[in-house]
Tab-separated table of C-alpha atoms in Angstrom:
chain	number	residue	atom	x	y	z
A	1	MET	CA	140.180	113.091	120.033
A	2	PRO	CA	137.475	112.295	117.425
A	3	PRO	CA	135.584	115.246	115.951
A	4	ILE	CA	132.227	116.115	117.494
A	5	THR	CA	129.312	115.557	115.176
A	6	ARG	CA	125.938	117.187	115.591
A	7	LYS	CA	123.864	114.752	113.613
A	8	PRO	CA	123.547	112.026	116.222
A	9	MET	CA	122.828	114.559	118.952
A	10	ALA	CA	120.106	116.101	116.834
A	11	LYS	CA	118.550	112.697	116.315
A	12	SER	CA	118.795	111.887	119.972
A	13	LEU	CA	117.362	115.222	121.061
A	14	ARG	CA	114.443	114.838	118.591
A	15	ARG	CA	113.646	111.417	119.982
A	16	ILE	CA	113.790	112.788	123.491
A	17	VAL	CA	111.372	115.600	122.573
A	18	LEU	CA	108.912	113.143	120.906
A	19	PHE	CA	108.985	110.765	123.812
A	20	THR	CA	108.581	113.681	126.281
A	21	ILE	CA	105.542	114.884	124.391
A	22	SER	CA	104.067	111.405	124.622
A	23	VAL	CA	104.797	111.173	128.321
A	24	VAL	CA	103.135	114.591	128.935
A	25	ILE	CA	100.034	113.399	126.982
A	26	VAL	CA	99.804	110.193	129.054
A	27	ALA	CA	100.262	112.133	132.346
A	28	VAL	CA	97.589	114.733	131.519
A	29	ASP	CA	95.254	112.004	130.272
A	30	GLN	CA	95.720	109.799	133.342
A	31	LEU	CA	95.504	112.667	135.835
A	32	SER	CA	92.292	113.976	134.195
A	33	LYS	CA	90.747	110.470	134.241
A	34	ALA	CA	91.737	109.958	137.883
A	35	TRP	CA	90.044	113.289	138.716
A	36	VAL	CA	86.874	112.194	136.910
A	37	ARG	CA	86.761	108.861	138.683
A	38	GLY	CA	87.197	110.533	142.023
A	39	ASN	CA	84.850	113.481	141.584
A	40	LEU	CA	82.011	112.522	139.187
A	41	GLN	CA	79.291	109.942	139.392
A	42	PRO	CA	78.984	107.665	136.330
A	43	GLY	CA	76.458	108.908	133.796
A	44	VAL	CA	75.698	112.200	135.562
A	45	SER	CA	76.290	115.327	133.474
A	46	THR	CA	78.051	118.333	134.975
A	47	GLY	CA	78.318	121.691	133.276
A	48	PHE	CA	81.847	122.687	132.324
A	49	VAL	CA	81.777	125.235	129.427
A	50	PRO	CA	78.129	126.332	129.204
A	51	GLY	CA	76.498	125.506	125.866
A	52	VAL	CA	79.628	123.881	124.585
A	53	LEU	CA	81.065	121.159	126.828
A	54	GLN	CA	79.949	119.193	129.799
A	55	LEU	CA	81.521	116.387	131.845
A	56	ARG	CA	79.864	113.005	132.006
A	57	TRP	CA	81.797	109.947	133.073
A	58	VAL	CA	81.103	106.806	131.074
A	59	ARG	CA	82.920	103.512	131.071
A	60	ASN	CA	83.726	102.551	127.418
A	61	THR	CA	84.527	98.944	126.842
A	62	GLY	CA	84.811	99.542	123.080
A	63	ALA	CA	86.836	101.693	120.779
A	64	ALA	CA	86.046	104.976	119.026
A	65	PHE	CA	82.292	105.569	118.600
A	66	SER	CA	81.711	102.531	120.824
A	67	LEU	CA	82.783	100.201	118.079
A	68	PHE	CA	83.778	96.674	119.285
A	69	LYS	CA	81.907	97.070	122.545
A	70	ASP	CA	83.068	94.613	125.272
A	71	SER	CA	86.275	93.820	123.420
A	72	THR	CA	88.611	95.087	126.197
A	73	VAL	CA	91.199	92.294	125.861
A	74	VAL	CA	91.478	92.525	122.104
A	75	LEU	CA	91.605	96.348	122.223
A	76	GLY	CA	94.145	96.183	125.036
A	77	LEU	CA	96.384	93.936	122.976
A	78	LEU	CA	95.937	96.229	119.957
A	79	SER	CA	96.886	99.247	122.145
A	80	LEU	CA	99.999	97.397	123.285
A	81	VAL	CA	101.065	96.427	119.764
A	82	VAL	CA	100.419	99.938	118.357
A	83	ALA	CA	102.306	101.527	121.202
A	84	LEU	CA	105.316	99.213	120.752
A	85	VAL	CA	105.391	99.746	116.962
A	86	VAL	CA	105.132	103.547	117.287
A	87	ALA	CA	107.837	103.653	120.037
A	88	TRP	CA	110.068	101.483	117.839
A	89	TRP	CA	109.384	103.815	114.870
A	90	ILE	CA	110.308	106.875	116.859
A	91	ALA	CA	113.456	105.188	118.291
A	92	ARG	CA	114.728	103.676	115.025
A	93	SER	CA	113.727	105.937	112.221
A	94	ARG	CA	115.740	108.732	110.716
A	95	GLN	CA	114.556	112.281	111.331
A	96	GLN	CA	110.909	112.691	110.348
A	97	PRO	CA	109.320	115.884	109.179
A	98	ILE	CA	107.886	117.895	112.053
A	99	TRP	CA	104.254	116.945	111.350
A	100	GLN	CA	105.065	113.292	111.187
A	101	GLY	CA	107.071	113.505	114.440
A	102	LEU	CA	104.187	115.240	116.143
A	103	ALA	CA	101.757	112.682	114.790
A	104	LEU	CA	103.864	109.817	116.198
A	105	ALA	CA	104.217	111.477	119.620
A	106	CYS	CA	100.441	112.096	119.855
A	107	LEU	CA	99.617	108.560	118.624
A	108	LEU	CA	101.932	107.018	121.151
A	109	GLY	CA	100.609	109.115	124.032
A	110	GLY	CA	96.945	108.590	123.181
A	111	THR	CA	97.440	104.851	122.672
A	112	VAL	CA	99.281	104.395	125.895
A	113	GLY	CA	96.750	106.569	127.831
A	114	ASN	CA	93.745	104.431	126.657
A	115	GLY	CA	95.742	101.248	126.902
A	116	ILE	CA	96.510	101.864	130.610
A	117	ASP	CA	92.775	102.198	131.225
A	118	ARG	CA	91.966	98.982	129.417
A	119	TRP	CA	94.601	97.010	131.279
A	120	SER	CA	94.065	98.515	134.701
A	121	ALA	CA	90.259	99.022	134.799
A	122	GLY	CA	88.793	96.926	131.989
A	123	TYR	CA	87.354	99.980	130.345
A	124	VAL	CA	88.371	103.439	129.102
A	125	THR	CA	87.255	106.431	131.141
A	126	ASP	CA	85.512	108.881	128.789
A	127	PHE	CA	84.152	112.127	130.079
A	128	LEU	CA	84.156	115.052	127.605
A	129	GLU	CA	80.767	115.582	126.054
A	130	LEU	CA	80.017	118.172	123.398
A	131	VAL	CA	76.648	119.868	124.171
A	132	PRO	CA	75.586	121.426	120.848
A	133	ILE	CA	76.037	118.260	118.764
A	134	ASP	CA	75.348	114.603	119.210
A	135	PHE	CA	78.887	113.280	119.342
A	136	PRO	CA	80.426	110.364	121.320
A	137	ILE	CA	81.865	111.110	124.698
A	138	PHE	CA	85.687	111.182	124.626
A	139	ASN	CA	88.800	111.905	126.681
A	140	GLY	CA	92.267	113.393	126.388
A	141	ALA	CA	93.857	110.290	124.865
A	142	ASP	CA	91.196	110.309	122.139
A	143	ILE	CA	92.027	113.985	121.436
A	144	ALA	CA	95.698	113.089	121.097
A	145	ILE	CA	94.923	110.212	118.676
A	146	ASN	CA	92.775	112.565	116.542
A	147	LEU	CA	95.502	115.138	116.584
A	148	ALA	CA	97.859	112.428	115.353
A	149	VAL	CA	95.563	111.717	112.417
A	150	ALA	CA	95.418	115.505	111.605
A	151	CYS	CA	99.220	115.763	111.793
A	152	PHE	CA	99.668	112.794	109.443
A	153	VAL	CA	97.237	114.358	106.974
A	154	ILE	CA	99.082	117.730	107.150
A	155	ASP	CA	102.372	115.899	106.670
A	156	ALA	CA	101.062	113.969	103.639
A	157	LEU	CA	99.605	117.176	102.091
A	158	SER	CA	102.641	119.352	102.759
A	159	SER	CA	105.321	116.894	101.663
A	160	PRO	CA	106.705	117.501	98.153
A	161	ASN	CA	108.017	113.923	97.961
A	162	PRO	CA	106.089	110.691	98.359
A	163	PRO	CA	106.733	108.955	101.737
A	164	SER	CA	108.895	106.276	100.016
A	165	GLN	CA	111.439	108.943	98.972
A	166	ARG	CA	111.916	110.585	102.388
């Protein structure tokens, strides 16, 4: 009987954890958007956390900060390509540092969440509106994508070796 090695199992378990995080992000994002579409009227603000956050459903046909408005097909294709590349990266790469792994999981979940909207509805459902500041309305997938950026930055700043030497 061949000896049991822990290395492949650790890699496999790590991948399962990262894909599970992504699936949870997509599920929470899609469930929250379904709730918004079923319970809110487009453009009408509803208090949520007084003085901090309100809910207002908007249909976003662009990207972050409403860039590339009415570019649903292009942004849908971009979402698909990014999701496939990130999924491939998770599945094929050797073990990443924890921050990089979290970044990939959040990026995959957020990209898939907004991609589902683009392909199924022709727009992204945004609904979280910060009250005290003038900031674009966003959703759970957007939060995940921004967390991915933060995790990539933390990984870059905390790594003693350049990415090419990992």
